[in-house]
CSV table of C-alpha atoms and ligand atoms in Angstrom, one decimal:
chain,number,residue,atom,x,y,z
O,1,UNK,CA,2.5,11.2,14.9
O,2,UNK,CA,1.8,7.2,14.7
O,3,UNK,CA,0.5,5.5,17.6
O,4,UNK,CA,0.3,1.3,17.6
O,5,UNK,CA,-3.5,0.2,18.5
O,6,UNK,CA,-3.4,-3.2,19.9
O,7,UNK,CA,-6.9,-4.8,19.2
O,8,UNK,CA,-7.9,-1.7,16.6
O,9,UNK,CA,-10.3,-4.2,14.9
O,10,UNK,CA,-12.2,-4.7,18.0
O,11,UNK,CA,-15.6,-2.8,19.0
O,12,UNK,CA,-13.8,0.0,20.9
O,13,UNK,CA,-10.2,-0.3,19.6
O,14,UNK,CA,-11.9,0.9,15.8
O,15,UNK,CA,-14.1,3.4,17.1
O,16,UNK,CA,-10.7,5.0,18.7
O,17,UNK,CA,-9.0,4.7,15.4
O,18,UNK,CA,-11.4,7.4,14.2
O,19,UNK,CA,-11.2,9.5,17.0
O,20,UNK,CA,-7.0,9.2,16.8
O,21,UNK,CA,-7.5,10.0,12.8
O,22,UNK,CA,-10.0,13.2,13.7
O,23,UNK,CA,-7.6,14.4,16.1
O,24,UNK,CA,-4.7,14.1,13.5
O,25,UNK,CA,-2.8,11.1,15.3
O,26,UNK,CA,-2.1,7.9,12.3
O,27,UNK,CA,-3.2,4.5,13.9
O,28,UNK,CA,-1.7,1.6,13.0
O,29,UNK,CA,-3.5,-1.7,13.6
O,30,UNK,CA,-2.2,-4.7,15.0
O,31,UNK,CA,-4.4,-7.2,15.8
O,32,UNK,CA,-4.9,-11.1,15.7
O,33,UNK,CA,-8.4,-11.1,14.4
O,34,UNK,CA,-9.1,-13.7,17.4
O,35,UNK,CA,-12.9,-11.4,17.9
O,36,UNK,CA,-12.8,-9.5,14.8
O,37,UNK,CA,-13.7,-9.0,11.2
O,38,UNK,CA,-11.1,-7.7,8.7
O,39,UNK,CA,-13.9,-5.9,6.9
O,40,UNK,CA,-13.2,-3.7,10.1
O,41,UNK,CA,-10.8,-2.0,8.0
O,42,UNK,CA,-12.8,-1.4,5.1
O,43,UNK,CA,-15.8,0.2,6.8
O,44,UNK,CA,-13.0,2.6,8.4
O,45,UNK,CA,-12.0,3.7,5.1
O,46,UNK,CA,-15.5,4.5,4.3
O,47,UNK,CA,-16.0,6.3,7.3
O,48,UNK,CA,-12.3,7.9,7.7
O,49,UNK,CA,-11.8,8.2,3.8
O,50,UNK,CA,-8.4,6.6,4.8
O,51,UNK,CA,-6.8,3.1,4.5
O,52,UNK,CA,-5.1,2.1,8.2
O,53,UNK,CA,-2.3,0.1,7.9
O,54,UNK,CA,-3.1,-2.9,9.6
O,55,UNK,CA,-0.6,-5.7,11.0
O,56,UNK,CA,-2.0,-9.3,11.7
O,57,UNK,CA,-0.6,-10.6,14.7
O,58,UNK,CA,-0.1,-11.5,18.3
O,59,UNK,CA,0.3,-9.4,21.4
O,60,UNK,CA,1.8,-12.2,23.1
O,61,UNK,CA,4.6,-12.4,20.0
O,62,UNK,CA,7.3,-10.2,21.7
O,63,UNK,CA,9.6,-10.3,18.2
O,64,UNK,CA,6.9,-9.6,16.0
O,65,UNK,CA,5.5,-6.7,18.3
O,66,UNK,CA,8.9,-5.5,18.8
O,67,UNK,CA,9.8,-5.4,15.1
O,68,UNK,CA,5.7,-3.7,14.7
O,69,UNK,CA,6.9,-0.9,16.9
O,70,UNK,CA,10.3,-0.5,14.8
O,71,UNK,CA,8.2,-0.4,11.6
O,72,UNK,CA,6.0,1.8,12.3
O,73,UNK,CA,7.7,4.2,13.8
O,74,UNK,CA,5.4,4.3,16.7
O,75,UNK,CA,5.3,6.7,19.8
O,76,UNK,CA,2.5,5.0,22.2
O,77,UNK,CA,0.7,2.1,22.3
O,78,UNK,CA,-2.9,2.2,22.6
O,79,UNK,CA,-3.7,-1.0,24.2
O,80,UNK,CA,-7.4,-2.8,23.8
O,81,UNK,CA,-6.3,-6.4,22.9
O,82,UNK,CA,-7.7,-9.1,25.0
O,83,UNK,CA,-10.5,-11.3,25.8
O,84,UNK,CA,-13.0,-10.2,27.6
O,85,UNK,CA,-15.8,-12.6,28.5
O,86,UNK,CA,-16.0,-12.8,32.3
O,87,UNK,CA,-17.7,-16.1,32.3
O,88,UNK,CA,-15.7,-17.5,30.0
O,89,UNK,CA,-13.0,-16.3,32.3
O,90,UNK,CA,-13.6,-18.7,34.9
O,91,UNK,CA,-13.7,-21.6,32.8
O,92,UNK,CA,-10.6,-20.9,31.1
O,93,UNK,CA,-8.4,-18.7,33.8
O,94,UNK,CA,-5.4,-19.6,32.6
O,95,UNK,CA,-6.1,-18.3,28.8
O,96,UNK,CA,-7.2,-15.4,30.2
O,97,UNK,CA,-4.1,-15.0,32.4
O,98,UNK,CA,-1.7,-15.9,29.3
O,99,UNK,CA,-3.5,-13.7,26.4
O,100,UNK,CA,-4.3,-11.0,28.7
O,101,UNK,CA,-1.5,-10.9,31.1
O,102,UNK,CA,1.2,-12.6,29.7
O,103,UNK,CA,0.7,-10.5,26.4
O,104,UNK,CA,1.2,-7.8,27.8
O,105,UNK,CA,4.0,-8.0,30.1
O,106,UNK,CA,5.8,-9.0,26.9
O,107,UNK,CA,4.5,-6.2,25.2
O,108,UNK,CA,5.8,-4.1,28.1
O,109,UNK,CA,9.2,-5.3,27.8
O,110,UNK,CA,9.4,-4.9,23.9
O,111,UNK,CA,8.1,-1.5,24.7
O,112,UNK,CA,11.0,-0.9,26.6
O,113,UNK,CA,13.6,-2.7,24.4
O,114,UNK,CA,12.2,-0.2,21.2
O,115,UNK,CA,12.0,2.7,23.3
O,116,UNK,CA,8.5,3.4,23.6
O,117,UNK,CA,7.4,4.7,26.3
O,118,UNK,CA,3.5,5.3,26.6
O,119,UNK,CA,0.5,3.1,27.2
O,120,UNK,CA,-2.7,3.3,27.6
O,121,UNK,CA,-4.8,0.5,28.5
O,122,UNK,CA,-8.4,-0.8,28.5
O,123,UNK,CA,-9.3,-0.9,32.1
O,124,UNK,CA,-12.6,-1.7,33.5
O,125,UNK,CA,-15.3,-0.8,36.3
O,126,UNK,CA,-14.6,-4.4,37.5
O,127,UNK,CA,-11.4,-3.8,38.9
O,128,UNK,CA,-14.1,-2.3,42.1
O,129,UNK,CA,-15.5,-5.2,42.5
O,130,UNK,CA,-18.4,-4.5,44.4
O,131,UNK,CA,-18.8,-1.3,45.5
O,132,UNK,CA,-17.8,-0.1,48.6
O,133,UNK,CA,-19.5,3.3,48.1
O,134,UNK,CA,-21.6,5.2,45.3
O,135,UNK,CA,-20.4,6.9,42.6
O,136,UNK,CA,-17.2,5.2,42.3
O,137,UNK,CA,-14.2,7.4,42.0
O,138,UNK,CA,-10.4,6.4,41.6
O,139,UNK,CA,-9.7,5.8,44.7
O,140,UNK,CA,-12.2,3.2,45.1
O,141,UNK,CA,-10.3,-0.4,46.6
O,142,UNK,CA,-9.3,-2.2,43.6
O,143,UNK,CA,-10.5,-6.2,44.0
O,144,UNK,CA,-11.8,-8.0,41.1
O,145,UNK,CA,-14.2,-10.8,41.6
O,146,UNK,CA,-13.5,-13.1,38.4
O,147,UNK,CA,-10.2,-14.0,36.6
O,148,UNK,CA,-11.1,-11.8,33.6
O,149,UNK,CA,-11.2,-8.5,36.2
O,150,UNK,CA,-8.1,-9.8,38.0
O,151,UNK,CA,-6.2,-9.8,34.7
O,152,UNK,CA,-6.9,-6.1,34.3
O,153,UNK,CA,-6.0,-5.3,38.3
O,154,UNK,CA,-2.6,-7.3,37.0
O,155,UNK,CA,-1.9,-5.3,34.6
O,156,UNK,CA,-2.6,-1.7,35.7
O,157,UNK,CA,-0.1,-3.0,39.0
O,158,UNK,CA,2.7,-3.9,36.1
O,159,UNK,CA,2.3,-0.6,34.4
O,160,UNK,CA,2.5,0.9,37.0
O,161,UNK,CA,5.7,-0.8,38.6
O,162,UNK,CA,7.5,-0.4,34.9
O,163,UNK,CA,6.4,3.2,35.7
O,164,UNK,CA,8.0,3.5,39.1
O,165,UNK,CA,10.8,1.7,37.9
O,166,UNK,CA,11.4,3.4,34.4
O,167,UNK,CA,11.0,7.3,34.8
O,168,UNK,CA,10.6,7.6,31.4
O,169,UNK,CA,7.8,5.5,31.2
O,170,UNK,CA,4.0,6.7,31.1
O,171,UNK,CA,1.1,4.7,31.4
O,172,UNK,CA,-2.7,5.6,31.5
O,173,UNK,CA,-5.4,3.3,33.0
O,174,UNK,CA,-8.8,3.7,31.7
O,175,UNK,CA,-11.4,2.4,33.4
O,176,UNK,CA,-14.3,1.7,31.4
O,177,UNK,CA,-18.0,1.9,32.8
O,178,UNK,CA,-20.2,0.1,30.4
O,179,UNK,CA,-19.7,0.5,26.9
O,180,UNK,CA,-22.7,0.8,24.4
O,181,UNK,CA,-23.6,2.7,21.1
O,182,UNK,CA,-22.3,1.8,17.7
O,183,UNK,CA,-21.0,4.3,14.9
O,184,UNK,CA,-23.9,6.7,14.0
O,185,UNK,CA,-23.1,6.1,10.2
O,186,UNK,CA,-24.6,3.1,10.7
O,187,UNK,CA,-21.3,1.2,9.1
O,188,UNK,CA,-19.0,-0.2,12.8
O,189,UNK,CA,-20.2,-1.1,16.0
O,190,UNK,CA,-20.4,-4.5,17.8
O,191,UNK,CA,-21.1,-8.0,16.7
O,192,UNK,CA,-20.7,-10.4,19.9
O,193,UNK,CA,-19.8,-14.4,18.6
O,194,UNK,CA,-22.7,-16.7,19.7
O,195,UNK,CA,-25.1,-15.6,22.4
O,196,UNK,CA,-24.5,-12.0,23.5
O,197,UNK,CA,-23.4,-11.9,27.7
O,198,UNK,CA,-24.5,-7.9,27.5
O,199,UNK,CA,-27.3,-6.5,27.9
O,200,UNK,CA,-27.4,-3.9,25.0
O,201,UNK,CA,-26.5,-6.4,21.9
O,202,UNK,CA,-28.8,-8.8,23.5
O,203,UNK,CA,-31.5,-6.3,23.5
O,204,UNK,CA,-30.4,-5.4,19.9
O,205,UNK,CA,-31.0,-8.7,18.6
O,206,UNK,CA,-34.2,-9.1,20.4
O,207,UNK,CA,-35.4,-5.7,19.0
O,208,UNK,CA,-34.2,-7.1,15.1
O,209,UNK,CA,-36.1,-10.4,15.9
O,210,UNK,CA,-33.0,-12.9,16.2
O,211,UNK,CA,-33.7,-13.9,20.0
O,212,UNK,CA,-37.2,-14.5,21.2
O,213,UNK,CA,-36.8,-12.7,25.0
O,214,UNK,CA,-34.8,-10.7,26.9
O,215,UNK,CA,-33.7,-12.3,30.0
O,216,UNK,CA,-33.7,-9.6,33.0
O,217,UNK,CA,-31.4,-11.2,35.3
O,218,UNK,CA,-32.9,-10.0,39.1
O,219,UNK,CA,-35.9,-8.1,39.3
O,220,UNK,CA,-35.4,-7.7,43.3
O,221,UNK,CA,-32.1,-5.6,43.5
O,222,UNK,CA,-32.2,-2.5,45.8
O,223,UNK,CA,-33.2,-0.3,43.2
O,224,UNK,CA,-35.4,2.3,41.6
O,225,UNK,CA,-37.1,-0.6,39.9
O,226,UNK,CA,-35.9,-3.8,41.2
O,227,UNK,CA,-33.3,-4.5,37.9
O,228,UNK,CA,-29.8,-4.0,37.6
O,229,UNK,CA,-28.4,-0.6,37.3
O,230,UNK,CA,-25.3,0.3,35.5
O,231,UNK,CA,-23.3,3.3,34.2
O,232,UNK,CA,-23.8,3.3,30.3
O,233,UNK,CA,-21.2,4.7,27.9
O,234,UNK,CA,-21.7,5.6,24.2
O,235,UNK,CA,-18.7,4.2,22.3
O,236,UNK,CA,-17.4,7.5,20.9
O,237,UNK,CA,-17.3,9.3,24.2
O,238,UNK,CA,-15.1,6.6,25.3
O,239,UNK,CA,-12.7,6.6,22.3
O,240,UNK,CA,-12.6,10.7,22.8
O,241,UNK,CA,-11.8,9.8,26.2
O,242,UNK,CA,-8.8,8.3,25.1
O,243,UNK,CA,-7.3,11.2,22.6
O,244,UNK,CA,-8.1,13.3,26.0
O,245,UNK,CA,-5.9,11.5,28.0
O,246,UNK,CA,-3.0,11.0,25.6
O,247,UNK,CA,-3.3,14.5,25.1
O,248,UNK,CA,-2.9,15.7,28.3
O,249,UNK,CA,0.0,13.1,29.6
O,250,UNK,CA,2.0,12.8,26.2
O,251,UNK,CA,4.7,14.7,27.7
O,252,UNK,CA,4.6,13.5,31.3
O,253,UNK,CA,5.7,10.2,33.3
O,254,UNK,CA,4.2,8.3,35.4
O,255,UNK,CA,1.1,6.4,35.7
O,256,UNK,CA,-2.8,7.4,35.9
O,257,UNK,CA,-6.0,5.9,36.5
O,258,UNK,CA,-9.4,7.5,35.2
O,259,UNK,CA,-12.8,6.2,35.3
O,260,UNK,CA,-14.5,6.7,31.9
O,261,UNK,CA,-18.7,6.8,32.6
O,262,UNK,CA,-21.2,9.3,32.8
O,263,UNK,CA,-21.9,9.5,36.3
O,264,UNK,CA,-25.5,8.3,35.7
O,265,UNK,CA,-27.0,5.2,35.8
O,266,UNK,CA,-30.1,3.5,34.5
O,267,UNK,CA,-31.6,0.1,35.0
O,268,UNK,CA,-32.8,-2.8,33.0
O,269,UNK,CA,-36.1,-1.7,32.2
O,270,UNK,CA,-35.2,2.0,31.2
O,271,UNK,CA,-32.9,0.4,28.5
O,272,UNK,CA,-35.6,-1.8,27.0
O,273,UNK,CA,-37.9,1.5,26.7
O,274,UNK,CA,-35.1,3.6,25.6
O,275,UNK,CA,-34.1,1.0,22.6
O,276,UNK,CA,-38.1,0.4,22.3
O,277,UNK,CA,-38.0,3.5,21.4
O,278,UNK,CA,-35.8,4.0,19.3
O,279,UNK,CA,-36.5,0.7,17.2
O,280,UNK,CA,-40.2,1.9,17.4
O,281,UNK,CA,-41.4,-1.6,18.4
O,282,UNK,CA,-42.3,-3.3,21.9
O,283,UNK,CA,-39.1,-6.0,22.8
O,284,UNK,CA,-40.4,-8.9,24.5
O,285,UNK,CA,-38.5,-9.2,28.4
O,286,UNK,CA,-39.7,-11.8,31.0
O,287,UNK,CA,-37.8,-11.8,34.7
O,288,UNK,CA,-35.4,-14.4,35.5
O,289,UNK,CA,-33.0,-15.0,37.9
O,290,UNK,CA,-30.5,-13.1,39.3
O,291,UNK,CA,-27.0,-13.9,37.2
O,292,UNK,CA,-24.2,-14.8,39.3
O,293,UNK,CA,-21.4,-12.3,40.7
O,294,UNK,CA,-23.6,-9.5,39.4
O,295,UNK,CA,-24.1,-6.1,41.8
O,296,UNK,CA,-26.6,-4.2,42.0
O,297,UNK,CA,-25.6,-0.6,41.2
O,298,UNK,CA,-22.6,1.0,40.1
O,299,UNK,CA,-21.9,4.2,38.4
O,300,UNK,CA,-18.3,6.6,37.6
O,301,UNK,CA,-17.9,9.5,40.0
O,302,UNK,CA,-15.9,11.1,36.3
O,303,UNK,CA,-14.5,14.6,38.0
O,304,UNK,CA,-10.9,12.9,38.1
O,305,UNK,CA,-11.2,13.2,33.8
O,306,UNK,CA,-13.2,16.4,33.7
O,307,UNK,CA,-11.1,18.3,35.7
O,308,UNK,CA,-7.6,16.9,34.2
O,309,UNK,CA,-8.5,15.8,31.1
O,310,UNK,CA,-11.3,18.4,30.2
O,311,UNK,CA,-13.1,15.3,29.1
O,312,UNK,CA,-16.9,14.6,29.8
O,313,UNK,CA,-19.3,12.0,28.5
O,314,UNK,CA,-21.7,14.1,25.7
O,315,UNK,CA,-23.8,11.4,24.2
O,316,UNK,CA,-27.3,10.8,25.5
O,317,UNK,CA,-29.3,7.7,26.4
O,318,UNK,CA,-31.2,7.5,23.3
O,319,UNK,CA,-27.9,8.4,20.9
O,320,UNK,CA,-26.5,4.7,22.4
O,321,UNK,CA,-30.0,3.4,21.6
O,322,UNK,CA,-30.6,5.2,18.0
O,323,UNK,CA,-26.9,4.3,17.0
O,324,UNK,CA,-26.7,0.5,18.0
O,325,UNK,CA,-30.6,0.3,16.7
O,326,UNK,CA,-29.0,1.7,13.1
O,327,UNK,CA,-26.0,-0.5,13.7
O,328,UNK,CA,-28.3,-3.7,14.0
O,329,UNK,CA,-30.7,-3.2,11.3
O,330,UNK,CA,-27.6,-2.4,8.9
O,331,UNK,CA,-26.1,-5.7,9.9
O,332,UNK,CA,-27.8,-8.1,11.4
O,333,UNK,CA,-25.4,-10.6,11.5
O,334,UNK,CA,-22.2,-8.1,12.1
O,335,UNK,CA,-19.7,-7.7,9.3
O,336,UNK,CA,-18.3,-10.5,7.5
O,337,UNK,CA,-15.4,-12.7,9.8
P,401,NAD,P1,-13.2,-6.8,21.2
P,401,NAD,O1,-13.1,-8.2,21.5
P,401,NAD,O2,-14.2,-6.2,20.3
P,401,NAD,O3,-11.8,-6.2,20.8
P,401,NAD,C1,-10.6,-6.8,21.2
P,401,NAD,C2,-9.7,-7.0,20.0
P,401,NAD,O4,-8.4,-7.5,20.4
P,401,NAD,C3,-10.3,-8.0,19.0
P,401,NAD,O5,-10.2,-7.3,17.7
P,401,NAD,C4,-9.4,-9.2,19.0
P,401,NAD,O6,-9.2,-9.8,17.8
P,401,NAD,C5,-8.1,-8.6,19.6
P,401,NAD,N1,-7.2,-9.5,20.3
P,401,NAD,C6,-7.5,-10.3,21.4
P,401,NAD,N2,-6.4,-10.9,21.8
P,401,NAD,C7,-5.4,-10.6,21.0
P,401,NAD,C8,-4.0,-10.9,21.0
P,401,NAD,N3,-3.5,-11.8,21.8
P,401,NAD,N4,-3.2,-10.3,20.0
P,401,NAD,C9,-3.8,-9.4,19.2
P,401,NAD,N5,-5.0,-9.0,19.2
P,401,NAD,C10,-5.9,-9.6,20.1
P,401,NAD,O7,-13.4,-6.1,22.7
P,401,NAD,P2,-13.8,-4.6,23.0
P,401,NAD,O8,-15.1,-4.6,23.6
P,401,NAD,O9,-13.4,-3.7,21.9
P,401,NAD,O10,-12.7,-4.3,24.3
P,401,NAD,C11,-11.5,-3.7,24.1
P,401,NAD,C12,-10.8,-3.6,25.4
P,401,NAD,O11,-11.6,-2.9,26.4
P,401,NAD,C13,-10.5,-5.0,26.0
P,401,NAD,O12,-9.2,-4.9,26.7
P,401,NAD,C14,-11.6,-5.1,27.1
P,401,NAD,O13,-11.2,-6.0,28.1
P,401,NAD,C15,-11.8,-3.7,27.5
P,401,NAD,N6,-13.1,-3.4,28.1
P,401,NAD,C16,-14.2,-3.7,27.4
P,401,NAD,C17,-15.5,-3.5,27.9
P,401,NAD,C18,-16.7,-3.9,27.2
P,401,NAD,O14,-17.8,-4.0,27.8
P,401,NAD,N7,-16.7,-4.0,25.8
P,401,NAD,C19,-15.6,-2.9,29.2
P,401,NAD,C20,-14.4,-2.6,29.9
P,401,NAD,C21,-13.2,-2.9,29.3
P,402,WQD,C1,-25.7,-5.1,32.6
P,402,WQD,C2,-27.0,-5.3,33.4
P,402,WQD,C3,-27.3,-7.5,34.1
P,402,WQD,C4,-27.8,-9.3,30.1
P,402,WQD,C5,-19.9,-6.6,32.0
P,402,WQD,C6,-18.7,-7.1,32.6
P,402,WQD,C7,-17.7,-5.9,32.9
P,402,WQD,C8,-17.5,-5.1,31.6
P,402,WQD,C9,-18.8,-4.7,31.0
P,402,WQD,C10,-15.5,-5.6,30.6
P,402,WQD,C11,-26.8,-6.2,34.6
P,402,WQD,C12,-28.4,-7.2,33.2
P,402,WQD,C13,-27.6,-8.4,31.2
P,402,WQD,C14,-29.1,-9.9,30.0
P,402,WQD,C15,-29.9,-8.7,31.9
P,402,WQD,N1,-16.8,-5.7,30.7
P,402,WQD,N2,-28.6,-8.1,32.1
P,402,WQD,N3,-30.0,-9.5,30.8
P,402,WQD,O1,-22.4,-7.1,33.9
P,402,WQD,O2,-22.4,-4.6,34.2
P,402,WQD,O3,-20.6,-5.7,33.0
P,402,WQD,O4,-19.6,-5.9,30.8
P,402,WQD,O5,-14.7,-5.1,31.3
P,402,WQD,O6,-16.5,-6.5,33.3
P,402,WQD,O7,-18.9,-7.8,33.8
P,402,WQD,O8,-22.8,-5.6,31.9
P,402,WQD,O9,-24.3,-5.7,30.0
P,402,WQD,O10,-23.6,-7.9,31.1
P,402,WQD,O11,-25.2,-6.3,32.3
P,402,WQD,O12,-30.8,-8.5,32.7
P,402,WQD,O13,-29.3,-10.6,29.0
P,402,WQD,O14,-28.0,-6.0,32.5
P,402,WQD,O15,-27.8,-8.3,35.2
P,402,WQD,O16,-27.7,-5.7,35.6
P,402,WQD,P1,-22.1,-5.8,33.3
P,402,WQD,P2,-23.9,-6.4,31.2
């Protein structure tokens, strides 16, 4: 079976390509290389032993997606193209709400036209907002707080109106807790443009010497320790997560929504000992302000996946430290763009 993977050169969109080849699904890649490398593809082939086929272009070009799809022969779409900086968000909302939204309503609709009927998309956590309760399940209320978050409530309420509309149409929300970890062969994981906005590549780059400090932004939360905590999630859990949940609904209608974390959370300061750790050396951290629109807490109530997906976070703390630490010191200054 061939499955289309919008934005398969990305950080998570590749680490899914392996996890679709492992379980005996063929991605194709189609991607605009807008926040990628296309050495992507050659460090799959080392890992993978195989050559993806791989298809520059645009989500928001309906003819060439359409004509993608016809190519390739394609049964799903695996969907992680977009941009995703929330500050960047506010400043440019409306190239959030074309490239994000606008892409893929037309993808939707060319989906339709080529008869293909299953997505799954790259949701987020920040479709909460700030939590109403702790852990967060599925049933959570759904309010973003920055364009960036409202473009992925959007789109899970298209999917699934194209769902209630179409019966032949599936579609599968996964919302992402924080993503972390790189490849543990050292060769893929990911290489932020300028100044990271994350905590764990900024860490990273501290921890290889390329920033001076990390920045803890708000050392007076409500929490074990006073710094942000936040539901971690190695990258290859995730990308299993998704080969789980096509799996399961590859036969079915409708749509679903599942949180992807591992129901634990840790804080600021336990991520700079964990990664101290694993990189062997103290990382310089001094206390700054809190950082705007940030919460406190949050963390995946996961049952929903376990019990229908039979899928469950397996990677520790210090596999998302040891593999991004391995990542980092491969490639300091990410893959070639
Ligand atoms: P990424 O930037 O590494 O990957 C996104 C890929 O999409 C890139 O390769 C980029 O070139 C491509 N792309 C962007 N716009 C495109 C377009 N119009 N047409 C074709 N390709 C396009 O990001 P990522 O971290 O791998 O995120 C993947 C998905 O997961 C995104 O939808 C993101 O919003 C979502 N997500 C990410 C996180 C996170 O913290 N990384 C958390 C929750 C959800
Ligand atoms: C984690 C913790 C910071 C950087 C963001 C998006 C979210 C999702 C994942 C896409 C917080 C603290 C961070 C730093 C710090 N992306 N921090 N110093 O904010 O939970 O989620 O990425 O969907 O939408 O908002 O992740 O890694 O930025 O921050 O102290 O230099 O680290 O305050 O407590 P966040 P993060």
């Amino acid at each position: 079976m061939r499955v289309l993977v919008t934005g398969g050169m990305g950080y998570i969109g590749s680490h899914t390509c392996i996890a679709l080849h492992d379980a005996g699904i063929t991605p194709v890649i189609y991607d605009n290389l807008s926040n990628a490398s296309a050495q992507v593809l050659d460090q799959l082939e080392k890992i993978t032993g195989t050559r993806f086929e791989f298809i520059l272009g645009d989500i928001q070009d309906e003819q060439q997606f359409k004509l993608a799809l016809k190519h390739t022969k394609a049964e799903a779409v695996f969907h992680f193209a977009a941009l995703k900086a929330v500050g960047e968000s506010t400043e440019q909302p409306l190239r959030y709400y074309q490239n994000n939204v606008s892409g893929t309503l037309s993808m939707l609709q060319s989906m339709q036209e080529a008869d293909v009927n299953h997505i799954i998309f790259s949701s987020s956590a920040t479709v909460y907002g700030e939590p109403d309760y702790l852990p967060i399940d599925e049933k959570h209320p759904i309010r973003a707080t920055n364009p960036y978050g409202w473009t992925k409530v959007m789109v899970e309420q298209a999917m699934q109106d194209v769902c209630n509309a179409n019966s032949q149409f599936m579609g599968i929300a996964l919302r992402y807790f924080n993503p972390v970890g790189a490849h543990p062969s050292g060769l893929l994981g990911e290489s932020p443009n300028g100044i990271p906005n994350n905590l764990m590549p900024f860490i990273a780059q501290t921890a290889v010497g390329k920033r001076e400090v990390v920045n803890i932004f708000g050392d007076d939360y409500d929490t074990e320790d006073g710094t942000g905590m936040r539901d971690y999630i190695h990258v290859l859990d995730l990308a299993k997560g998704h080969v789980a949940a096509f799996m399961q609904h590859k036969t079915d209608t409708a749509f679903h929504a599942y949180n992807l974390g591992t129901g634990q959370s840790y804080s600021v300061l336990d991520m700079i000992k964990a990664f101290s750790a694993s990189a062997n050396k103290d990382i310089p951290y001094k206390s700054a302000p809190r950082r705007a629109g940030d919460i406190a807490c949050n963390y995946a109530d996961a049952t929903k996946a376990k019990n229908t997906l039979n899928w469950h976070a397996e990677l520790t703390l210090s596999d998302m430290t040891n593999d991004t630490w391995r990542w980092q010191t491969n490639y300091p200054r990410g893959l070639e763009s």
